[in-house]
């Protein structure tokens, strides 16, 4: 089980239902450019990129797909090579055997059941081999049809620190956030938390003194009086 941040949320800052709107509004201003960090030009490339991003960084995936997407342009292309060749082409993303198997399996189902088009719903996406709930949620959201709130390591940490959930399990955290976050914001909310997590609310050293959520966060390490009093 990854480290928990639930215990950090101790300061009384009001009900989460009352805080969620200003939290989203402030983060939207602060991180106006927040978006998915993967490079892709079409739904198939999006799906492949998200599948490759498991257990590695987006930067690493982009490095691999820069050449991968030149060689493989259509779902058929992934099936036209031996598994070993695709394994070599995705090797640098780690877990290359499993990823190559999942990609070929998904491309096959895409062609056989979806006319080669990436489906838009989470339920349909989950029918693709190797596509788990998180991948399906990310892809559906990027295709303009968010059906859940994507929970990654940043979303988990910030949701816990902001007192939006007291759960540890990503599926239960997603359930809490889906009840709390207005549906039109389901797509952008994870990006806002991920951006904020990377730039301000670091796991080890959150920069609370620079955070726009200081008065809305039960985990803030800086007293609001200190910020007001500082020059
Ligand atoms: S950086 Fe912001 S969100 Fe993170 S713990 Fe500090 S006040 Fe809360």
PDB file of C-alpha atoms and ligand atoms in Angstrom:
ATOM      1  CA  UNK A   1       0.000   0.000   0.000  1.00  0.00           C
ATOM      2  CA  UNK A   2       1.499   3.410  -0.927  1.00  0.00           C
ATOM      3  CA  UNK A   3       2.089   6.067   1.725  1.00  0.00           C
ATOM      4  CA  UNK A   4      -1.067   7.630   3.151  1.00  0.00           C
ATOM      5  CA  UNK A   5      -1.600  11.385   3.606  1.00  0.00           C
ATOM      6  CA  UNK A   6      -4.994  11.140   5.331  1.00  0.00           C
ATOM      7  CA  UNK A   7      -3.560  11.864   8.777  1.00  0.00           C
ATOM      8  CA  UNK A   8      -2.120  15.222   7.593  1.00  0.00           C
ATOM      9  CA  UNK A   9      -5.608  16.708   7.124  1.00  0.00           C
ATOM     10  CA  UNK A  10      -6.169  18.012  10.658  1.00  0.00           C
ATOM     11  CA  UNK A  11      -6.968  21.728  10.537  1.00  0.00           C
ATOM     12  CA  UNK A  12     -10.639  22.756  10.597  1.00  0.00           C
ATOM     13  CA  UNK A  13     -11.360  24.419   7.247  1.00  0.00           C
ATOM     14  CA  UNK A  14     -15.026  23.665   6.696  1.00  0.00           C
ATOM     15  CA  UNK A  15     -17.053  21.066   4.844  1.00  0.00           C
ATOM     16  CA  UNK A  16     -15.586  19.582   1.698  1.00  0.00           C
ATOM     17  CA  UNK A  17     -18.864  20.242  -0.144  1.00  0.00           C
ATOM     18  CA  UNK A  18     -18.378  23.958   0.477  1.00  0.00           C
ATOM     19  CA  UNK A  19     -14.685  23.928  -0.429  1.00  0.00           C
ATOM     20  CA  UNK A  20     -14.708  21.968  -3.683  1.00  0.00           C
ATOM     21  CA  UNK A  21     -15.938  24.826  -5.902  1.00  0.00           C
ATOM     22  CA  UNK A  22     -13.322  27.400  -4.801  1.00  0.00           C
ATOM     23  CA  UNK A  23     -10.632  24.686  -4.915  1.00  0.00           C
ATOM     24  CA  UNK A  24     -11.438  23.965  -8.579  1.00  0.00           C
ATOM     25  CA  UNK A  25     -11.772  27.645  -9.473  1.00  0.00           C
ATOM     26  CA  UNK A  26      -8.449  28.633  -7.926  1.00  0.00           C
ATOM     27  CA  UNK A  27      -6.564  25.697  -9.416  1.00  0.00           C
ATOM     28  CA  UNK A  28      -8.074  26.449 -12.846  1.00  0.00           C
ATOM     29  CA  UNK A  29      -6.628  29.973 -12.668  1.00  0.00           C
ATOM     30  CA  UNK A  30      -3.296  28.800 -11.254  1.00  0.00           C
ATOM     31  CA  UNK A  31      -2.849  25.967 -13.763  1.00  0.00           C
ATOM     32  CA  UNK A  32      -4.678  27.225 -16.836  1.00  0.00           C
ATOM     33  CA  UNK A  33      -2.425  25.075 -19.044  1.00  0.00           C
ATOM     34  CA  UNK A  34      -3.043  21.832 -17.139  1.00  0.00           C
ATOM     35  CA  UNK A  35      -3.580  18.958 -19.550  1.00  0.00           C
ATOM     36  CA  UNK A  36      -2.478  15.410 -20.250  1.00  0.00           C
ATOM     37  CA  UNK A  37       1.316  15.261 -20.634  1.00  0.00           C
ATOM     38  CA  UNK A  38       1.329  12.486 -23.258  1.00  0.00           C
ATOM     39  CA  UNK A  39       1.908  13.299 -26.944  1.00  0.00           C
ATOM     40  CA  UNK A  40      -0.641  11.853 -29.396  1.00  0.00           C
ATOM     41  CA  UNK A  41      -2.394  12.876 -32.607  1.00  0.00           C
ATOM     42  CA  UNK A  42      -5.413  10.595 -32.707  1.00  0.00           C
ATOM     43  CA  UNK A  43      -7.459   8.250 -30.461  1.00  0.00           C
ATOM     44  CA  UNK A  44      -5.391   5.153 -31.314  1.00  0.00           C
ATOM     45  CA  UNK A  45      -2.156   6.937 -30.368  1.00  0.00           C
ATOM     46  CA  UNK A  46      -3.838   8.176 -27.182  1.00  0.00           C
ATOM     47  CA  UNK A  47      -4.832   4.621 -26.245  1.00  0.00           C
ATOM     48  CA  UNK A  48      -1.346   3.227 -26.961  1.00  0.00           C
ATOM     49  CA  UNK A  49       0.341   6.063 -25.015  1.00  0.00           C
ATOM     50  CA  UNK A  50      -1.836   5.554 -21.954  1.00  0.00           C
ATOM     51  CA  UNK A  51      -1.245   1.788 -22.060  1.00  0.00           C
ATOM     52  CA  UNK A  52       2.512   2.369 -22.236  1.00  0.00           C
ATOM     53  CA  UNK A  53       2.453   4.894 -19.365  1.00  0.00           C
ATOM     54  CA  UNK A  54       1.872   2.234 -16.688  1.00  0.00           C
ATOM     55  CA  UNK A  55       4.805   2.180 -14.236  1.00  0.00           C
ATOM     56  CA  UNK A  56       6.842   4.791 -16.109  1.00  0.00           C
ATOM     57  CA  UNK A  57       6.941   8.542 -16.697  1.00  0.00           C
ATOM     58  CA  UNK A  58       5.069  10.445 -19.382  1.00  0.00           C
ATOM     59  CA  UNK A  59       8.405  11.878 -20.574  1.00  0.00           C
ATOM     60  CA  UNK A  60       9.704   8.370 -21.135  1.00  0.00           C
ATOM     61  CA  UNK A  61       6.557   7.343 -23.006  1.00  0.00           C
ATOM     62  CA  UNK A  62       6.798  10.411 -25.262  1.00  0.00           C
ATOM     63  CA  UNK A  63      10.409   9.554 -26.046  1.00  0.00           C
ATOM     64  CA  UNK A  64       9.389   6.039 -27.139  1.00  0.00           C
ATOM     65  CA  UNK A  65       6.239   7.012 -29.041  1.00  0.00           C
ATOM     66  CA  UNK A  66       8.080   9.704 -31.024  1.00  0.00           C
ATOM     67  CA  UNK A  67       9.521   6.873 -33.147  1.00  0.00           C
ATOM     68  CA  UNK A  68       6.848   4.236 -32.451  1.00  0.00           C
ATOM     69  CA  UNK A  69       4.094   6.328 -34.039  1.00  0.00           C
ATOM     70  CA  UNK A  70       6.170   6.815 -37.190  1.00  0.00           C
ATOM     71  CA  UNK A  71       6.455   3.052 -37.672  1.00  0.00           C
ATOM     72  CA  UNK A  72       2.934   2.099 -36.528  1.00  0.00           C
ATOM     73  CA  UNK A  73       0.182   4.298 -37.947  1.00  0.00           C
ATOM     74  CA  UNK A  74      -2.936   2.110 -37.903  1.00  0.00           C
ATOM     75  CA  UNK A  75      -4.199  -0.703 -35.623  1.00  0.00           C
ATOM     76  CA  UNK A  76      -3.304  -3.203 -38.383  1.00  0.00           C
ATOM     77  CA  UNK A  77       0.354  -2.162 -38.219  1.00  0.00           C
ATOM     78  CA  UNK A  78       0.689  -3.418 -34.633  1.00  0.00           C
ATOM     79  CA  UNK A  79      -0.585  -6.839 -35.722  1.00  0.00           C
ATOM     80  CA  UNK A  80       1.612  -7.029 -38.823  1.00  0.00           C
ATOM     81  CA  UNK A  81       4.820  -7.547 -36.829  1.00  0.00           C
ATOM     82  CA  UNK A  82       5.889 -10.475 -34.627  1.00  0.00           C
ATOM     83  CA  UNK A  83       5.275  -9.919 -30.907  1.00  0.00           C
ATOM     84  CA  UNK A  84       9.059  -9.848 -30.306  1.00  0.00           C
ATOM     85  CA  UNK A  85       9.500  -6.911 -32.672  1.00  0.00           C
ATOM     86  CA  UNK A  86       6.845  -4.851 -30.895  1.00  0.00           C
ATOM     87  CA  UNK A  87       8.405  -5.818 -27.550  1.00  0.00           C
ATOM     88  CA  UNK A  88      11.698  -4.315 -28.713  1.00  0.00           C
ATOM     89  CA  UNK A  89       9.951  -1.173 -29.921  1.00  0.00           C
ATOM     90  CA  UNK A  90       8.320  -0.549 -26.512  1.00  0.00           C
ATOM     91  CA  UNK A  91      11.189  -1.999 -24.461  1.00  0.00           C
ATOM     92  CA  UNK A  92      12.245   1.328 -22.924  1.00  0.00           C
ATOM     93  CA  UNK A  93       8.844   1.832 -21.232  1.00  0.00           C
ATOM     94  CA  UNK A  94       9.382  -1.241 -19.014  1.00  0.00           C
ATOM     95  CA  UNK A  95       7.117  -4.298 -18.633  1.00  0.00           C
ATOM     96  CA  UNK A  96       7.597  -4.531 -22.398  1.00  0.00           C
ATOM     97  CA  UNK A  97       6.363  -8.137 -22.786  1.00  0.00           C
ATOM     98  CA  UNK A  98       3.042  -7.469 -21.069  1.00  0.00           C
ATOM     99  CA  UNK A  99       2.601  -4.114 -22.814  1.00  0.00           C
ATOM    100  CA  UNK A 100       3.288  -5.548 -26.294  1.00  0.00           C
ATOM    101  CA  UNK A 101       0.840  -8.388 -25.610  1.00  0.00           C
ATOM    102  CA  UNK A 102      -1.840  -5.964 -24.413  1.00  0.00           C
ATOM    103  CA  UNK A 103      -1.336  -3.636 -27.365  1.00  0.00           C
ATOM    104  CA  UNK A 104      -1.658  -6.424 -29.932  1.00  0.00           C
ATOM    105  CA  UNK A 105      -4.666  -7.870 -28.115  1.00  0.00           C
ATOM    106  CA  UNK A 106      -6.344  -4.473 -27.950  1.00  0.00           C
ATOM    107  CA  UNK A 107      -5.687  -3.672 -31.600  1.00  0.00           C
ATOM    108  CA  UNK A 108      -7.181  -7.040 -32.568  1.00  0.00           C
ATOM    109  CA  UNK A 109     -10.389  -6.387 -30.599  1.00  0.00           C
ATOM    110  CA  UNK A 110     -10.480  -2.822 -31.926  1.00  0.00           C
ATOM    111  CA  UNK A 111     -10.511  -4.171 -35.491  1.00  0.00           C
ATOM    112  CA  UNK A 112     -12.847  -7.100 -34.847  1.00  0.00           C
ATOM    113  CA  UNK A 113     -15.450  -5.377 -32.683  1.00  0.00           C
ATOM    114  CA  UNK A 114     -15.129  -1.617 -33.141  1.00  0.00           C
ATOM    115  CA  UNK A 115     -14.288  -1.141 -36.848  1.00  0.00           C
ATOM    116  CA  UNK A 116     -10.796  -0.014 -35.888  1.00  0.00           C
ATOM    117  CA  UNK A 117     -12.137   2.956 -33.895  1.00  0.00           C
ATOM    118  CA  UNK A 118     -11.340   3.555 -30.217  1.00  0.00           C
ATOM    119  CA  UNK A 119     -14.634   3.264 -28.278  1.00  0.00           C
ATOM    120  CA  UNK A 120     -15.774   6.247 -26.169  1.00  0.00           C
ATOM    121  CA  UNK A 121     -17.239   4.566 -23.086  1.00  0.00           C
ATOM    122  CA  UNK A 122     -15.391   3.056 -20.145  1.00  0.00           C
ATOM    123  CA  UNK A 123     -17.405  -0.181 -20.371  1.00  0.00           C
ATOM    124  CA  UNK A 124     -16.410  -0.679 -24.010  1.00  0.00           C
ATOM    125  CA  UNK A 125     -12.801   0.297 -23.354  1.00  0.00           C
ATOM    126  CA  UNK A 126     -12.620  -2.298 -20.575  1.00  0.00           C
ATOM    127  CA  UNK A 127     -13.303  -4.978 -23.208  1.00  0.00           C
ATOM    128  CA  UNK A 128      -9.865  -4.328 -24.699  1.00  0.00           C
ATOM    129  CA  UNK A 129      -7.267  -6.770 -23.324  1.00  0.00           C
ATOM    130  CA  UNK A 130      -4.882  -5.147 -20.870  1.00  0.00           C
ATOM    131  CA  UNK A 131      -7.009  -2.007 -20.504  1.00  0.00           C
ATOM    132  CA  UNK A 132      -7.708  -1.474 -16.807  1.00  0.00           C
ATOM    133  CA  UNK A 133     -10.126   1.010 -15.262  1.00  0.00           C
ATOM    134  CA  UNK A 134      -7.585   3.826 -14.917  1.00  0.00           C
ATOM    135  CA  UNK A 135      -6.544   3.575 -18.572  1.00  0.00           C
ATOM    136  CA  UNK A 136     -10.192   3.456 -19.664  1.00  0.00           C
ATOM    137  CA  UNK A 137     -11.029   6.520 -17.562  1.00  0.00           C
ATOM    138  CA  UNK A 138      -8.101   8.531 -18.944  1.00  0.00           C
ATOM    139  CA  UNK A 139      -8.913   7.644 -22.561  1.00  0.00           C
ATOM    140  CA  UNK A 140     -12.661   8.331 -22.205  1.00  0.00           C
ATOM    141  CA  UNK A 141     -11.955  11.688 -20.532  1.00  0.00           C
ATOM    142  CA  UNK A 142      -9.488  12.750 -23.224  1.00  0.00           C
ATOM    143  CA  UNK A 143     -12.003  11.803 -25.897  1.00  0.00           C
ATOM    144  CA  UNK A 144     -14.451  14.227 -24.291  1.00  0.00           C
ATOM    145  CA  UNK A 145     -16.553  11.671 -22.451  1.00  0.00           C
ATOM    146  CA  UNK A 146     -15.316  11.503 -18.831  1.00  0.00           C
ATOM    147  CA  UNK A 147     -17.206   8.849 -16.881  1.00  0.00           C
ATOM    148  CA  UNK A 148     -15.193   8.923 -13.711  1.00  0.00           C
ATOM    149  CA  UNK A 149     -12.424  10.829 -11.987  1.00  0.00           C
ATOM    150  CA  UNK A 150      -8.962   9.521 -12.812  1.00  0.00           C
ATOM    151  CA  UNK A 151      -7.024   8.723  -9.629  1.00  0.00           C
ATOM    152  CA  UNK A 152      -3.245   8.515  -9.950  1.00  0.00           C
ATOM    153  CA  UNK A 153      -0.598   9.006  -7.287  1.00  0.00           C
ATOM    154  CA  UNK A 154      -0.920  12.836  -7.342  1.00  0.00           C
ATOM    155  CA  UNK A 155      -4.730  12.809  -7.284  1.00  0.00           C
ATOM    156  CA  UNK A 156      -4.669  10.348  -4.396  1.00  0.00           C
ATOM    157  CA  UNK A 157      -2.190  12.427  -2.369  1.00  0.00           C
ATOM    158  CA  UNK A 158      -3.866  15.799  -2.960  1.00  0.00           C
ATOM    159  CA  UNK A 159      -7.383  14.465  -2.379  1.00  0.00           C
ATOM    160  CA  UNK A 160      -6.230  13.110   0.958  1.00  0.00           C
ATOM    161  CA  UNK A 161      -4.333  16.257   1.939  1.00  0.00           C
ATOM    162  CA  UNK A 162      -7.240  18.468   0.922  1.00  0.00           C
ATOM    163  CA  UNK A 163      -9.583  16.341   3.020  1.00  0.00           C
ATOM    164  CA  UNK A 164     -11.709  15.372   0.004  1.00  0.00           C
ATOM    165  CA  UNK A 165     -11.462  11.702   0.944  1.00  0.00           C
ATOM    166  CA  UNK A 166     -10.302   9.583   3.854  1.00  0.00           C
ATOM    167  CA  UNK A 167     -10.016   6.456   1.710  1.00  0.00           C
ATOM    168  CA  UNK A 168      -6.827   4.699   0.634  1.00  0.00           C
ATOM    169  CA  UNK A 169      -8.032   2.541  -2.232  1.00  0.00           C
ATOM    170  CA  UNK A 170      -8.084   4.365  -5.630  1.00  0.00           C
ATOM    171  CA  UNK A 171     -11.494   2.901  -6.557  1.00  0.00           C
ATOM    172  CA  UNK A 172     -13.023   4.189  -3.301  1.00  0.00           C
ATOM    173  CA  UNK A 173     -11.273   7.554  -3.712  1.00  0.00           C
ATOM    174  CA  UNK A 174     -12.725   7.808  -7.213  1.00  0.00           C
ATOM    175  CA  UNK A 175     -16.177   7.130  -5.780  1.00  0.00           C
ATOM    176  CA  UNK A 176     -15.782   9.913  -3.200  1.00  0.00           C
ATOM    177  CA  UNK A 177     -14.527  12.388  -5.807  1.00  0.00           C
ATOM    178  CA  UNK A 178     -17.283  11.517  -8.280  1.00  0.00           C
ATOM    179  CA  UNK A 179     -19.866  12.402  -5.610  1.00  0.00           C
ATOM    180  CA  UNK A 180     -18.112  15.661  -4.772  1.00  0.00           C
ATOM    181  CA  UNK A 181     -16.768  17.077  -8.041  1.00  0.00           C
ATOM    182  CA  UNK A 182     -19.399  18.490 -10.434  1.00  0.00           C
ATOM    183  CA  UNK A 183     -19.684  16.190 -13.450  1.00  0.00           C
ATOM    184  CA  UNK A 184     -18.622  18.832 -16.027  1.00  0.00           C
ATOM    185  CA  UNK A 185     -15.309  19.071 -14.122  1.00  0.00           C
ATOM    186  CA  UNK A 186     -14.552  15.328 -14.036  1.00  0.00           C
ATOM    187  CA  UNK A 187     -12.201  15.602 -17.015  1.00  0.00           C
ATOM    188  CA  UNK A 188     -10.088  18.574 -15.947  1.00  0.00           C
ATOM    189  CA  UNK A 189     -10.098  18.011 -12.166  1.00  0.00           C
ATOM    190  CA  UNK A 190      -7.407  15.259 -12.193  1.00  0.00           C
ATOM    191  CA  UNK A 191      -5.182  17.380 -14.454  1.00  0.00           C
ATOM    192  CA  UNK A 192      -5.490  20.316 -12.040  1.00  0.00           C
ATOM    193  CA  UNK A 193      -4.488  18.139  -9.080  1.00  0.00           C
ATOM    194  CA  UNK A 194      -1.652  16.498 -11.026  1.00  0.00           C
ATOM    195  CA  UNK A 195      -0.274  19.907 -12.069  1.00  0.00           C
ATOM    196  CA  UNK A 196      -0.603  21.239  -8.532  1.00  0.00           C
ATOM    197  CA  UNK A 197       0.996  18.099  -7.128  1.00  0.00           C
ATOM    198  CA  UNK A 198       3.973  18.406  -9.467  1.00  0.00           C
ATOM    199  CA  UNK A 199       4.513  22.137  -9.079  1.00  0.00           C
ATOM    200  CA  UNK A 200       3.481  22.953  -5.494  1.00  0.00           C
ATOM    201  CA  UNK A 201       2.212  20.083  -3.365  1.00  0.00           C
ATOM    202  CA  UNK A 202       5.186  17.762  -3.510  1.00  0.00           C
ATOM    203  CA  UNK A 203       4.886  14.465  -1.608  1.00  0.00           C
ATOM    204  CA  UNK A 204       7.855  15.190   0.654  1.00  0.00           C
ATOM    205  CA  UNK A 205       7.984  18.981   0.716  1.00  0.00           C
ATOM    206  CA  UNK A 206       4.704  20.692  -0.052  1.00  0.00           C
ATOM    207  CA  UNK A 207       5.287  24.415  -0.621  1.00  0.00           C
ATOM    208  CA  UNK A 208       2.310  25.541   1.428  1.00  0.00           C
ATOM    209  CA  UNK A 209       3.644  29.097   1.651  1.00  0.00           C
ATOM    210  CA  UNK A 210       3.200  29.405  -2.163  1.00  0.00           C
ATOM    211  CA  UNK A 211      -0.109  27.535  -2.388  1.00  0.00           C
ATOM    212  CA  UNK A 212      -3.363  29.187  -3.486  1.00  0.00           C
ATOM    213  CA  UNK A 213      -5.327  26.677  -1.412  1.00  0.00           C
ATOM    214  CA  UNK A 214      -3.734  27.521   1.908  1.00  0.00           C
ATOM    215  CA  UNK A 215      -7.002  28.590   3.597  1.00  0.00           C
ATOM    216  CA  UNK A 216      -8.967  25.700   2.066  1.00  0.00           C
ATOM    217  CA  UNK A 217      -6.539  22.932   2.953  1.00  0.00           C
ATOM    218  CA  UNK A 218      -6.705  21.038   6.266  1.00  0.00           C
ATOM    219  CA  UNK A 219      -3.089  19.887   5.747  1.00  0.00           C
ATOM    220  CA  UNK A 220      -1.531  23.320   5.294  1.00  0.00           C
ATOM    221  CA  UNK A 221       1.719  23.615   7.241  1.00  0.00           C
ATOM    222  CA  UNK A 222       1.559  27.393   7.298  1.00  0.00           C
ATOM    223  CA  UNK A 223      -0.827  29.380   9.479  1.00  0.00           C
ATOM    224  CA  UNK A 224      -2.932  31.793   7.423  1.00  0.00           C
ATOM    225  CA  UNK A 225      -1.960  34.609   9.845  1.00  0.00           C
ATOM    226  CA  UNK A 226       1.700  34.079   8.943  1.00  0.00           C
ATOM    227  CA  UNK A 227       0.975  34.566   5.232  1.00  0.00           C
ATOM    228  CA  UNK A 228      -1.109  37.692   5.809  1.00  0.00           C
ATOM    229  CA  UNK A 229       1.560  39.139   8.092  1.00  0.00           C
ATOM    230  CA  UNK A 230       4.492  38.419   5.752  1.00  0.00           C
ATOM    231  CA  UNK A 231       5.680  41.390   3.610  1.00  0.00           C
TER     232      UNK A 231
HETATM  233  S1  LIG B   1       0.791  22.720  -0.746  1.00  0.00           S
HETATM  234 FE1  LIG B   1      -1.334  23.458  -0.677  1.00  0.00          FE
HETATM  235  S2  LIG B   1      -2.581  21.645  -1.044  1.00  0.00           S
HETATM  236 FE2  LIG B   1      -0.541  20.935  -0.465  1.00  0.00          FE
HETATM  237  S3  LIG B   1      -0.601  20.606   1.748  1.00  0.00           S
HETATM  238 FE3  LIG B   1       0.142  22.706   1.408  1.00  0.00          FE
HETATM  239  S4  LIG B   1      -1.680  24.023   1.468  1.00  0.00           S
HETATM  240 FE4  LIG B   1      -2.378  21.894   1.190  1.00  0.00          FE
END
